[in-house]
C-alpha cells in the first residue's frame, strides 16, 4: 500500500470517527421520536463555540471543557424537546404522523442556533480550537499519524463505548431503550416514557456538542460548520438508520470512502460522494447495510 | 370529493386569470416582481403537496426538478431557439421521465428513507448543475433572454406577471381535477393507510409513482416560470435552503389542502420581505427571528394555519 | 394590441397622477435641489453578513463625511439601506423597490450572483449600479454600460498578480492550484491558465476544495505529489485554514504558497484561525489590493477612525470594510464633476472619465466607457506569522496580459 493511500485512509478514519458520533446523535433521536434531527449539525457548531468561548476568555483546563460543553448542549437538546416536540405531539391527533412537523421544527432550531452564534462578534472570522494533544506525529515507516487525530479517534471510541455501557448496563439506559423500542409496554411497566424522550434528546445534544469540541481543532469554526450533518446522515443511512453499531461503522466507512473516491475520481467528487453513497445504498438495500427489516408502524 | 369540480373550484382559476391580467395596470414593478416570486412559490408548493400532503410521502427532490425545469426551458430557448411554451412542455416530459426513473428506484422506500434518498438526489443534482459546465454554464450561471411566447416576447415585469398568473390558474385547475380524479382518491387512501389501500385493490406502487411524477412535473413548471421573470439563473437557486423553505410553506400553511398550501406559500414567501423592512437596526437577528417564528408556528399549529382555522370552525359547529 | 396599449396608457397615467404625483414632477429621479437619493444594499444577515456589514458602513460613513462638509454642489446625500442576503431574488426585489421609490443611483452587492442577476435590469432601466465590494468577474467582463464593479479587484486582477509574482519573484516553472468549485474559483483558473500559457509554465495540479470541505487530505496530497514550484490558493478563509493545517501536518513547508485575497482577510484573524500555529507560514504569501495590511496601519487608520466615528457600535471594523470606500468616492467625485445640473446623462459622462486616487487602494479607481472593473491592481506580501513585508506590486493586470486574451 502506498504512503499516500495510507495517509488518506488514516485521515478518513479520524474524520470518520466524528461522523460516527454525529450519526449516533441523529439515530438515537430517530429511535425515540421517529424524526430526523436536522439541527444536529448546528449543535456540533454550538458545542465548538462554547469550547472556544471558555478557552479564549477563561483559563479552564482542556479536559474540563468537555463536561461544560456536554452540560450546555444536553440542556439545548432537552429544552428543545420540552419546548417544541412535546407540544407538537400533544397537538397532533393520534393517526397523524408527527414526523414532518418535528423535522420542520429542527430546521427552525438550526436557524435559531446559527442566528444566535452569528451575532457574537468573534464568529465573523474563522477560528480554531487548540489541538487536543500536541507533539510530533508518530511515524510508522513513511506514514505518519498525528497525535491529535489519534486523540480524536480514541476519545470518540471511548465515548461510544461509554454510551454502549450506559444503554445496555444501567437502569436508566435500559429504560431509555425500552421506551424507544416499545413505548406502550414501557409505559405499562412504569417507565416515564415522556421524560425518557427528553433525556434522549438531551443525550443527542450532548453527543453532538462533544463532537464540536473534537472537530474544533481539525475543522475551522464558522457558524456554518453544521453543514457536516449531510455526511453524518450518509453515515447513518449506510448503518441502517435505526441501528446504533451500524451507524458507527457507517461513520468510519464514509470518512474513508469519501477520501478514496476523491483520490480515485478527482477531488471535485468528494462533495458529491456522500449523496451518491446514500442513493446507492438505499436503492440496493433499502434498510441500509446493517439495518434489519424495515420497521413498519402499525396504525 | 370525487366527481366534477365545485363552483368555487372553477371560479378561482378564472378569477386568477382576470386579476392577473388587470393587476399590472395598478401595481409597480416591485410589487409585480414580488408577485411573480410568490406565484412560483405557490406552484412549487402545490406540487410538493401532491406527493407529501396528498400521498403522504416524504420527498425532498422537488428542488431538483425545479432546477431541471429551469435549466431545460432556458437551454431549449437560448441554444435551440425553442419558444417558451413548447420548451416548457418538452421540459415537463423530460423531467417526468427522470421522475419516473427516480420513482421506480425509490418506490420500495418508505417514510424517512425516501426523504433521505431524495435529499441525496437533490444535492447530487445541484452538484451536477454546478459541475456540468458545458450544459448549465456551471457556477457562472446562465444569462437569460426575454422569453419568446410565440406570439410576442415577454420583456416587462407586467407581461411576465400576466404569463405567470395564467400558468398558475392552469396549474390550480389541474390540481383540483387531480384531487377529484380516481388517482387523487387512491393517493388519499395510501396516505391514510397503505395497508388498507392495497387490500381495497389500489396498486400502491403505481399510485405512488404517479404522485411522484405529477408532483415533479409541477416543480418543473415552477422552474420554467423562474426563467420567465429572471434574467439570470445559477445553481445557487437550487440548493438545500429553498428545498427547506418549500417544506416550511406546506407545514406552516397546512398540508393536504389547497387553501392551506396557498396561505403557507404566501406567508412564508412574504415573511423575509416583512422582516427586512421592519427589523431596522436589528436586521442581524433576522435569521434567528425567522427560525423562532418557524418553531413557534409549528409548535402552536402543527397542522398549519389552515388546520387551526378548520379545527376552530369544526369545534364551533359541533358545539352548536 | 392597440386597444390594450391605449388602455394601459390611460390607466397607467391615472395611477401616476393619483399616486406618484410628486415623484413624477421631479425631473431626475432621486435628485432635488437639496438632496441626492442613493439606494444601498448588501448582505446584513445570514451567512454572508460579515462580507456586507463593514463595507456598507464604510460607504455610509464617507457619505456622512461629505454631508458634514456641506454636501456636493449644495446637495446632501441621503441613502436607504436594504439587506439582500446575497440572494438574486432579494436583490431583484430591492432594486425594483428603489427604482419605484426614485433613487438616483444604486450602490450595493457583495456577491457575484446577486449583482449579475440585476445586470440586465439596471441596463434596461438605465440606472447606474455600483457594486459595493463584489469582485464578480461575471459582472464586469464584458462591461455593460450601467453596472460598475470590482472595488477589491476581480479574480483576473488577483491571479494575474499572483502568477506574475510566482514567475518573477519565485522563479516558478510549475504551479499547483487549490481552489473552490464556485464562480470565483473558475474565474481564477481562467487567469492562471492564461498567464501560464503566456509565460510557458505548467499548471501541474488543479484540485477542487469546496467551501464546506471537511477533509482536505486528498487535494493537498495530490498537489504535493505533483511537486509544483509554487502552490496557489484561491480558496475562501475556512478551507484555507484547513489547507494550512494540512501543510503543517505533511511538512509541505519548502514550497512557497500564495493565497488570493479571499483566503486571508487580515493577518491577525488569519493567525487566530490557525490557533496561533504559525509553523506553516515559513514561505507564505498573499495578495491584496490595499495600501496597508491592517486597519491600524497609519495609511488606513484615518479610514478606520472615520468608520468608528459614524458607527461607534463597531469599534473594530474588519479590513474588508475598506473595500466599501472606493466606489463611494468615485460616486461623489463624479457627482461633483457633473456640476450643479445633475442628470443621469451628466453623471454618466463624468463617471466615464473617473480616475480617483482613493488612498485606500494601492491602485487608482478608474472607470472609462469600456472599463467597468474599477480596480486592476494588486500587491503581493510575504507573511511569516508576525511581520508583513511587501514583496511585489502593485501589479496591474492589463499591463501583465493582453485583455483581448479573454475575448470569447
PDB file of N, CA and C in Angstrom, chain A residues 14-95:
ATOM      1  N   UNK A  14     -10.014   9.388  11.068  1.00  0.00           N
ATOM      2  CA  UNK A  14     -10.146  10.440  12.078  1.00  0.00           C
ATOM      3  C   UNK A  14     -11.433  11.247  11.863  1.00  0.00           C
ATOM      4  N   UNK A  15     -11.666  11.697  10.630  1.00  0.00           N
ATOM      5  CA  UNK A  15     -12.922  12.439  10.402  1.00  0.00           C
ATOM      6  C   UNK A  15     -14.107  11.496  10.537  1.00  0.00           C
ATOM      7  N   UNK A  16     -13.916  10.239  10.129  1.00  0.00           N
ATOM      8  CA  UNK A  16     -14.995   9.264  10.216  1.00  0.00           C
ATOM      9  C   UNK A  16     -15.480   9.055  11.640  1.00  0.00           C
ATOM     10  N   UNK A  17     -14.543   9.105  12.606  1.00  0.00           N
ATOM     11  CA  UNK A  17     -14.968   8.876  13.992  1.00  0.00           C
ATOM     12  C   UNK A  17     -15.900   9.991  14.443  1.00  0.00           C
ATOM     13  N   UNK A  18     -15.659  11.195  13.909  1.00  0.00           N
ATOM     14  CA  UNK A  18     -16.551  12.300  14.259  1.00  0.00           C
ATOM     15  C   UNK A  18     -17.906  12.150  13.570  1.00  0.00           C
ATOM     16  N   UNK A  19     -17.880  11.739  12.278  1.00  0.00           N
ATOM     17  CA  UNK A  19     -19.156  11.486  11.599  1.00  0.00           C
ATOM     18  C   UNK A  19     -19.951  10.440  12.373  1.00  0.00           C
ATOM     19  N   UNK A  20     -19.242   9.436  12.908  1.00  0.00           N
ATOM     20  CA  UNK A  20     -19.920   8.361  13.621  1.00  0.00           C
ATOM     21  C   UNK A  20     -20.657   8.917  14.841  1.00  0.00           C
ATOM     22  N   UNK A  21     -20.000   9.818  15.581  1.00  0.00           N
ATOM     23  CA  UNK A  21     -20.647  10.381  16.763  1.00  0.00           C
ATOM     24  C   UNK A  21     -21.890  11.196  16.377  1.00  0.00           C
ATOM     25  N   UNK A  22     -21.768  12.014  15.312  1.00  0.00           N
ATOM     26  CA  UNK A  22     -22.935  12.812  14.901  1.00  0.00           C
ATOM     27  C   UNK A  22     -24.045  11.872  14.434  1.00  0.00           C
ATOM     28  N   UNK A  23     -23.651  10.833  13.680  1.00  0.00           N
ATOM     29  CA  UNK A  23     -24.646   9.876  13.198  1.00  0.00           C
ATOM     30  C   UNK A  23     -25.361   9.218  14.380  1.00  0.00           C
ATOM     31  N   UNK A  24     -24.603   8.876  15.418  1.00  0.00           N
ATOM     32  CA  UNK A  24     -25.205   8.285  16.620  1.00  0.00           C
ATOM     33  C   UNK A  24     -26.237   9.232  17.206  1.00  0.00           C
ATOM     34  N   UNK A  25     -25.854  10.507  17.283  1.00  0.00           N
ATOM     35  CA  UNK A  25     -26.757  11.505  17.843  1.00  0.00           C
ATOM     36  C   UNK A  25     -28.060  11.558  17.051  1.00  0.00           C
ATOM     37  N   UNK A  26     -27.935  11.458  15.712  1.00  0.00           N
ATOM     38  CA  UNK A  26     -29.139  11.500  14.871  1.00  0.00           C
ATOM     39  C   UNK A  26     -29.974  10.242  15.080  1.00  0.00           C
ATOM     40  N   UNK A  27     -29.283   9.098  15.167  1.00  0.00           N
ATOM     41  CA  UNK A  27     -30.005   7.823  15.217  1.00  0.00           C
ATOM     42  C   UNK A  27     -30.741   7.640  16.544  1.00  0.00           C
ATOM     43  N   UNK A  28     -30.130   8.060  17.668  1.00  0.00           N
ATOM     44  CA  UNK A  28     -30.870   7.836  18.926  1.00  0.00           C
ATOM     45  C   UNK A  28     -32.127   8.702  18.978  1.00  0.00           C
ATOM     46  N   UNK A  29     -32.048   9.896  18.376  1.00  0.00           N
ATOM     47  CA  UNK A  29     -33.265  10.709  18.316  1.00  0.00           C
ATOM     48  C   UNK A  29     -34.294  10.032  17.424  1.00  0.00           C
ATOM     49  N   UNK A  30     -33.815   9.491  16.299  1.00  0.00           N
ATOM     50  CA  UNK A  30     -34.742   8.827  15.384  1.00  0.00           C
ATOM     51  C   UNK A  30     -35.427   7.660  16.073  1.00  0.00           C
ATOM     52  N   UNK A  31     -34.669   6.927  16.872  1.00  0.00           N
ATOM     53  CA  UNK A  31     -35.250   5.759  17.533  1.00  0.00           C
ATOM     54  C   UNK A  31     -36.314   6.153  18.554  1.00  0.00           C
ATOM     55  N   UNK A  32     -36.153   7.318  19.173  1.00  0.00           N
ATOM     56  CA  UNK A  32     -37.136   7.662  20.192  1.00  0.00           C
ATOM     57  C   UNK A  32     -38.281   8.509  19.630  1.00  0.00           C
ATOM     58  N   UNK A  33     -38.025   9.307  18.603  1.00  0.00           N
ATOM     59  CA  UNK A  33     -39.091  10.195  18.124  1.00  0.00           C
ATOM     60  C   UNK A  33     -39.442   9.963  16.668  1.00  0.00           C
ATOM     61  N   UNK A  34     -38.795   9.014  15.995  1.00  0.00           N
ATOM     62  CA  UNK A  34     -39.041   8.740  14.582  1.00  0.00           C
ATOM     63  C   UNK A  34     -38.908   9.990  13.720  1.00  0.00           C
ATOM     64  N   UNK A  35     -37.982  10.854  14.082  1.00  0.00           N
ATOM     65  CA  UNK A  35     -37.780  12.043  13.273  1.00  0.00           C
ATOM     66  C   UNK A  35     -36.288  12.296  13.148  1.00  0.00           C
ATOM     67  N   UNK A  36     -35.910  12.938  12.055  1.00  0.00           N
ATOM     68  CA  UNK A  36     -34.505  13.251  11.869  1.00  0.00           C
ATOM     69  C   UNK A  36     -34.236  14.639  12.438  1.00  0.00           C
ATOM     70  N   UNK A  37     -33.229  14.718  13.282  1.00  0.00           N
ATOM     71  CA  UNK A  37     -32.879  15.999  13.869  1.00  0.00           C
ATOM     72  C   UNK A  37     -31.904  16.722  12.947  1.00  0.00           C
ATOM     73  N   UNK A  38     -32.450  17.596  12.096  1.00  0.00           N
ATOM     74  CA  UNK A  38     -31.584  18.311  11.159  1.00  0.00           C
ATOM     75  C   UNK A  38     -30.783  19.412  11.841  1.00  0.00           C
ATOM     76  N   UNK A  39     -31.038  19.640  13.131  1.00  0.00           N
ATOM     77  CA  UNK A  39     -30.270  20.658  13.848  1.00  0.00           C
ATOM     78  C   UNK A  39     -29.014  20.070  14.495  1.00  0.00           C
ATOM     79  N   UNK A  40     -28.790  18.767  14.334  1.00  0.00           N
ATOM     80  CA  UNK A  40     -27.633  18.143  14.995  1.00  0.00           C
ATOM     81  C   UNK A  40     -26.328  18.838  14.596  1.00  0.00           C
ATOM     82  N   UNK A  41     -26.213  19.189  13.332  1.00  0.00           N
ATOM     83  CA  UNK A  41     -25.009  19.869  12.864  1.00  0.00           C
ATOM     84  C   UNK A  41     -24.795  21.193  13.585  1.00  0.00           C
ATOM     85  N   UNK A  42     -25.894  21.906  13.818  1.00  0.00           N
ATOM     86  CA  UNK A  42     -25.773  23.201  14.486  1.00  0.00           C
ATOM     87  C   UNK A  42     -25.416  23.017  15.961  1.00  0.00           C
ATOM     88  N   UNK A  43     -25.850  21.896  16.560  1.00  0.00           N
ATOM     89  CA  UNK A  43     -25.457  21.651  17.949  1.00  0.00           C
ATOM     90  C   UNK A  43     -23.948  21.379  18.010  1.00  0.00           C
ATOM     91  N   UNK A  44     -23.426  20.685  16.995  1.00  0.00           N
ATOM     92  CA  UNK A  44     -21.975  20.498  16.893  1.00  0.00           C
ATOM     93  C   UNK A  44     -21.286  21.869  16.902  1.00  0.00           C
ATOM     94  N   UNK A  45     -21.826  22.761  16.074  1.00  0.00           N
ATOM     95  CA  UNK A  45     -21.246  24.095  15.942  1.00  0.00           C
ATOM     96  C   UNK A  45     -21.312  24.843  17.272  1.00  0.00           C
ATOM     97  N   UNK A  46     -22.464  24.777  17.942  1.00  0.00           N
ATOM     98  CA  UNK A  46     -22.602  25.472  19.224  1.00  0.00           C
ATOM     99  C   UNK A  46     -21.620  24.895  20.245  1.00  0.00           C
ATOM    100  N   UNK A  47     -21.494  23.567  20.252  1.00  0.00           N
ATOM    101  CA  UNK A  47     -20.536  22.937  21.166  1.00  0.00           C
ATOM    102  C   UNK A  47     -19.136  23.478  20.946  1.00  0.00           C
ATOM    103  N   UNK A  48     -18.748  23.578  19.678  1.00  0.00           N
ATOM    104  CA  UNK A  48     -17.412  24.075  19.366  1.00  0.00           C
ATOM    105  C   UNK A  48     -17.241  25.519  19.842  1.00  0.00           C
ATOM    106  N   UNK A  49     -18.264  26.329  19.663  1.00  0.00           N
ATOM    107  CA  UNK A  49     -18.153  27.737  20.070  1.00  0.00           C
ATOM    108  C   UNK A  49     -18.165  27.890  21.594  1.00  0.00           C
ATOM    109  N   UNK A  50     -18.937  27.028  22.289  1.00  0.00           N
ATOM    110  CA  UNK A  50     -18.877  27.088  23.757  1.00  0.00           C
ATOM    111  C   UNK A  50     -17.443  26.816  24.197  1.00  0.00           C
ATOM    112  N   UNK A  51     -16.835  25.779  23.589  1.00  0.00           N
ATOM    113  CA  UNK A  51     -15.448  25.447  23.936  1.00  0.00           C
ATOM    114  C   UNK A  51     -14.536  26.629  23.638  1.00  0.00           C
ATOM    115  N   UNK A  52     -14.716  27.237  22.476  1.00  0.00           N
ATOM    116  CA  UNK A  52     -13.870  28.372  22.104  1.00  0.00           C
ATOM    117  C   UNK A  52     -14.013  29.495  23.120  1.00  0.00           C
ATOM    118  N   UNK A  53     -15.262  29.754  23.526  1.00  0.00           N
ATOM    119  CA  UNK A  53     -15.508  30.833  24.485  1.00  0.00           C
ATOM    120  C   UNK A  53     -14.735  30.589  25.772  1.00  0.00           C
ATOM    121  N   UNK A  54     -14.801  29.352  26.280  1.00  0.00           N
ATOM    122  CA  UNK A  54     -14.110  29.084  27.545  1.00  0.00           C
ATOM    123  C   UNK A  54     -12.596  29.109  27.387  1.00  0.00           C
ATOM    124  N   UNK A  55     -12.120  28.695  26.211  1.00  0.00           N
ATOM    125  CA  UNK A  55     -10.671  28.709  26.005  1.00  0.00           C
ATOM    126  C   UNK A  55     -10.163  30.137  25.855  1.00  0.00           C
ATOM    127  N   UNK A  56     -10.927  30.964  25.137  1.00  0.00           N
ATOM    128  CA  UNK A  56     -10.477  32.330  24.883  1.00  0.00           C
ATOM    129  C   UNK A  56     -10.583  33.194  26.137  1.00  0.00           C
ATOM    130  N   UNK A  57     -11.688  33.063  26.863  1.00  0.00           N
ATOM    131  CA  UNK A  57     -11.911  34.048  27.915  1.00  0.00           C
ATOM    132  C   UNK A  57     -11.722  33.517  29.339  1.00  0.00           C
ATOM    133  N   UNK A  58     -11.414  32.237  29.496  1.00  0.00           N
ATOM    134  CA  UNK A  58     -11.107  31.750  30.847  1.00  0.00           C
ATOM    135  C   UNK A  58      -9.863  30.882  30.758  1.00  0.00           C
ATOM    136  N   UNK A  59      -9.365  30.452  31.908  1.00  0.00           N
ATOM    137  CA  UNK A  59      -8.197  29.574  31.879  1.00  0.00           C
ATOM    138  C   UNK A  59      -8.575  28.155  32.295  1.00  0.00           C
ATOM    139  N   UNK A  60      -9.792  27.760  31.938  1.00  0.00           N
ATOM    140  CA  UNK A  60     -10.247  26.406  32.266  1.00  0.00           C
ATOM    141  C   UNK A  60      -9.370  25.387  31.533  1.00  0.00           C
ATOM    142  N   UNK A  61      -8.902  24.323  32.220  1.00  0.00           N
ATOM    143  CA  UNK A  61      -8.109  23.303  31.516  1.00  0.00           C
ATOM    144  C   UNK A  61      -8.948  22.569  30.471  1.00  0.00           C
ATOM    145  N   UNK A  62      -8.246  22.046  29.451  1.00  0.00           N
ATOM    146  CA  UNK A  62      -8.933  21.470  28.294  1.00  0.00           C
ATOM    147  C   UNK A  62      -9.909  20.360  28.687  1.00  0.00           C
ATOM    148  N   UNK A  63      -9.464  19.478  29.599  1.00  0.00           N
ATOM    149  CA  UNK A  63     -10.329  18.327  29.911  1.00  0.00           C
ATOM    150  C   UNK A  63     -11.654  18.761  30.527  1.00  0.00           C
ATOM    151  N   UNK A  64     -11.621  19.935  31.193  1.00  0.00           N
ATOM    152  CA  UNK A  64     -12.832  20.401  31.840  1.00  0.00           C
ATOM    153  C   UNK A  64     -13.831  20.983  30.829  1.00  0.00           C
ATOM    154  N   UNK A  65     -13.311  21.320  29.627  1.00  0.00           N
ATOM    155  CA  UNK A  65     -14.181  21.864  28.592  1.00  0.00           C
ATOM    156  C   UNK A  65     -15.256  20.836  28.208  1.00  0.00           C
ATOM    157  N   UNK A  66     -14.846  19.554  28.173  1.00  0.00           N
ATOM    158  CA  UNK A  66     -15.787  18.516  27.740  1.00  0.00           C
ATOM    159  C   UNK A  66     -17.059  18.483  28.586  1.00  0.00           C
ATOM    160  N   UNK A  67     -16.928  18.372  29.931  1.00  0.00           N
ATOM    161  CA  UNK A  67     -18.180  18.380  30.716  1.00  0.00           C
ATOM    162  C   UNK A  67     -18.980  19.679  30.577  1.00  0.00           C
ATOM    163  N   UNK A  68     -18.287  20.802  30.446  1.00  0.00           N
ATOM    164  CA  UNK A  68     -19.021  22.071  30.319  1.00  0.00           C
ATOM    165  C   UNK A  68     -19.863  22.050  29.045  1.00  0.00           C
ATOM    166  N   UNK A  69     -19.231  21.682  27.929  1.00  0.00           N
ATOM    167  CA  UNK A  69     -19.947  21.620  26.653  1.00  0.00           C
ATOM    168  C   UNK A  69     -21.059  20.581  26.737  1.00  0.00           C
ATOM    169  N   UNK A  70     -20.760  19.436  27.362  1.00  0.00           N
ATOM    170  CA  UNK A  70     -21.751  18.367  27.461  1.00  0.00           C
ATOM    171  C   UNK A  70     -22.998  18.865  28.180  1.00  0.00           C
ATOM    172  N   UNK A  71     -22.800  19.589  29.287  1.00  0.00           N
ATOM    173  CA  UNK A  71     -23.954  20.095  30.038  1.00  0.00           C
ATOM    174  C   UNK A  71     -24.723  21.105  29.180  1.00  0.00           C
ATOM    175  N   UNK A  72     -23.976  22.004  28.557  1.00  0.00           N
ATOM    176  CA  UNK A  72     -24.621  23.040  27.751  1.00  0.00           C
ATOM    177  C   UNK A  72     -25.461  22.458  26.630  1.00  0.00           C
ATOM    178  N   UNK A  73     -24.894  21.518  25.881  1.00  0.00           N
ATOM    179  CA  UNK A  73     -25.627  21.012  24.722  1.00  0.00           C
ATOM    180  C   UNK A  73     -26.694  19.992  25.140  1.00  0.00           C
ATOM    181  N   UNK A  74     -26.484  19.325  26.285  1.00  0.00           N
ATOM    182  CA  UNK A  74     -27.566  18.482  26.810  1.00  0.00           C
ATOM    183  C   UNK A  74     -28.781  19.366  27.081  1.00  0.00           C
ATOM    184  N   UNK A  75     -28.509  20.531  27.679  1.00  0.00           N
ATOM    185  CA  UNK A  75     -29.602  21.448  28.006  1.00  0.00           C
ATOM    186  C   UNK A  75     -30.330  21.908  26.742  1.00  0.00           C
ATOM    187  N   UNK A  76     -29.575  22.185  25.688  1.00  0.00           N
ATOM    188  CA  UNK A  76     -30.225  22.622  24.436  1.00  0.00           C
ATOM    189  C   UNK A  76     -31.169  21.534  23.922  1.00  0.00           C
ATOM    190  N   UNK A  77     -30.645  20.302  23.871  1.00  0.00           N
ATOM    191  CA  UNK A  77     -31.455  19.191  23.372  1.00  0.00           C
ATOM    192  C   UNK A  77     -32.702  18.977  24.210  1.00  0.00           C
ATOM    193  N   UNK A  78     -32.517  18.920  25.539  1.00  0.00           N
ATOM    194  CA  UNK A  78     -33.648  18.650  26.425  1.00  0.00           C
ATOM    195  C   UNK A  78     -34.660  19.789  26.372  1.00  0.00           C
ATOM    196  N   UNK A  79     -34.175  21.017  26.360  1.00  0.00           N
ATOM    197  CA  UNK A  79     -35.084  22.166  26.340  1.00  0.00           C
ATOM    198  C   UNK A  79     -35.883  22.175  25.049  1.00  0.00           C
ATOM    199  N   UNK A  80     -35.227  21.817  23.928  1.00  0.00           N
ATOM    200  CA  UNK A  80     -35.934  21.798  22.657  1.00  0.00           C
ATOM    201  C   UNK A  80     -37.043  20.750  22.678  1.00  0.00           C
ATOM    202  N   UNK A  81     -36.739  19.596  23.302  1.00  0.00           N
ATOM    203  CA  UNK A  81     -37.750  18.551  23.371  1.00  0.00           C
ATOM    204  C   UNK A  81     -38.969  19.059  24.154  1.00  0.00           C
ATOM    205  N   UNK A  82     -38.702  19.713  25.313  1.00  0.00           N
ATOM    206  CA  UNK A  82     -39.808  20.221  26.125  1.00  0.00           C
ATOM    207  C   UNK A  82     -40.575  21.305  25.393  1.00  0.00           C
ATOM    208  N   UNK A  83     -39.848  22.242  24.789  1.00  0.00           N
ATOM    209  CA  UNK A  83     -40.495  23.439  24.237  1.00  0.00           C
ATOM    210  C   UNK A  83     -41.174  23.173  22.896  1.00  0.00           C
ATOM    211  N   UNK A  84     -40.643  22.236  22.118  1.00  0.00           N
ATOM    212  CA  UNK A  84     -41.188  22.068  20.765  1.00  0.00           C
ATOM    213  C   UNK A  84     -41.803  20.693  20.530  1.00  0.00           C
ATOM    214  N   UNK A  85     -41.058  19.635  20.854  1.00  0.00           N
ATOM    215  CA  UNK A  85     -41.543  18.294  20.499  1.00  0.00           C
ATOM    216  C   UNK A  85     -42.807  17.943  21.289  1.00  0.00           C
ATOM    217  N   UNK A  86     -42.795  18.226  22.595  1.00  0.00           N
ATOM    218  CA  UNK A  86     -43.955  17.882  23.422  1.00  0.00           C
ATOM    219  C   UNK A  86     -45.232  18.545  22.905  1.00  0.00           C
ATOM    220  N   UNK A  87     -45.233  19.870  22.703  1.00  0.00           N
ATOM    221  CA  UNK A  87     -46.466  20.476  22.196  1.00  0.00           C
ATOM    222  C   UNK A  87     -46.888  19.952  20.828  1.00  0.00           C
ATOM    223  N   UNK A  88     -45.902  19.664  19.960  1.00  0.00           N
ATOM    224  CA  UNK A  88     -46.279  19.154  18.633  1.00  0.00           C
ATOM    225  C   UNK A  88     -47.016  17.834  18.775  1.00  0.00           C
ATOM    226  N   UNK A  89     -46.435  16.926  19.571  1.00  0.00           N
ATOM    227  CA  UNK A  89     -47.050  15.605  19.698  1.00  0.00           C
ATOM    228  C   UNK A  89     -48.404  15.713  20.391  1.00  0.00           C
ATOM    229  N   UNK A  90     -48.502  16.637  21.366  1.00  0.00           N
ATOM    230  CA  UNK A  90     -49.774  16.785  22.065  1.00  0.00           C
ATOM    231  C   UNK A  90     -50.859  17.303  21.133  1.00  0.00           C
ATOM    232  N   UNK A  91     -50.471  18.202  20.225  1.00  0.00           N
ATOM    233  CA  UNK A  91     -51.487  18.825  19.382  1.00  0.00           C
ATOM    234  C   UNK A  91     -51.857  17.980  18.164  1.00  0.00           C
ATOM    235  N   UNK A  92     -51.046  16.965  17.879  1.00  0.00           N
ATOM    236  CA  UNK A  92     -51.373  16.148  16.718  1.00  0.00           C
ATOM    237  C   UNK A  92     -52.366  15.082  17.162  1.00  0.00           C
ATOM    238  N   UNK A  93     -53.296  14.742  16.250  1.00  0.00           N
ATOM    239  CA  UNK A  93     -54.178  13.649  16.598  1.00  0.00           C
ATOM    240  C   UNK A  93     -53.417  12.342  16.386  1.00  0.00           C
ATOM    241  N   UNK A  94     -53.924  11.277  16.979  1.00  0.00           N
ATOM    242  CA  UNK A  94     -53.165  10.031  17.062  1.00  0.00           C
ATOM    243  C   UNK A  94     -52.817   9.475  15.685  1.00  0.00           C
ATOM    244  N   UNK A  95     -53.700   9.645  14.701  1.00  0.00           N
ATOM    245  CA  UNK A  95     -53.419   8.974  13.433  1.00  0.00           C
ATOM    246  C   UNK A  95     -52.522   9.801  12.509  1.00  0.00           C
TER     247      UNK A  95
END
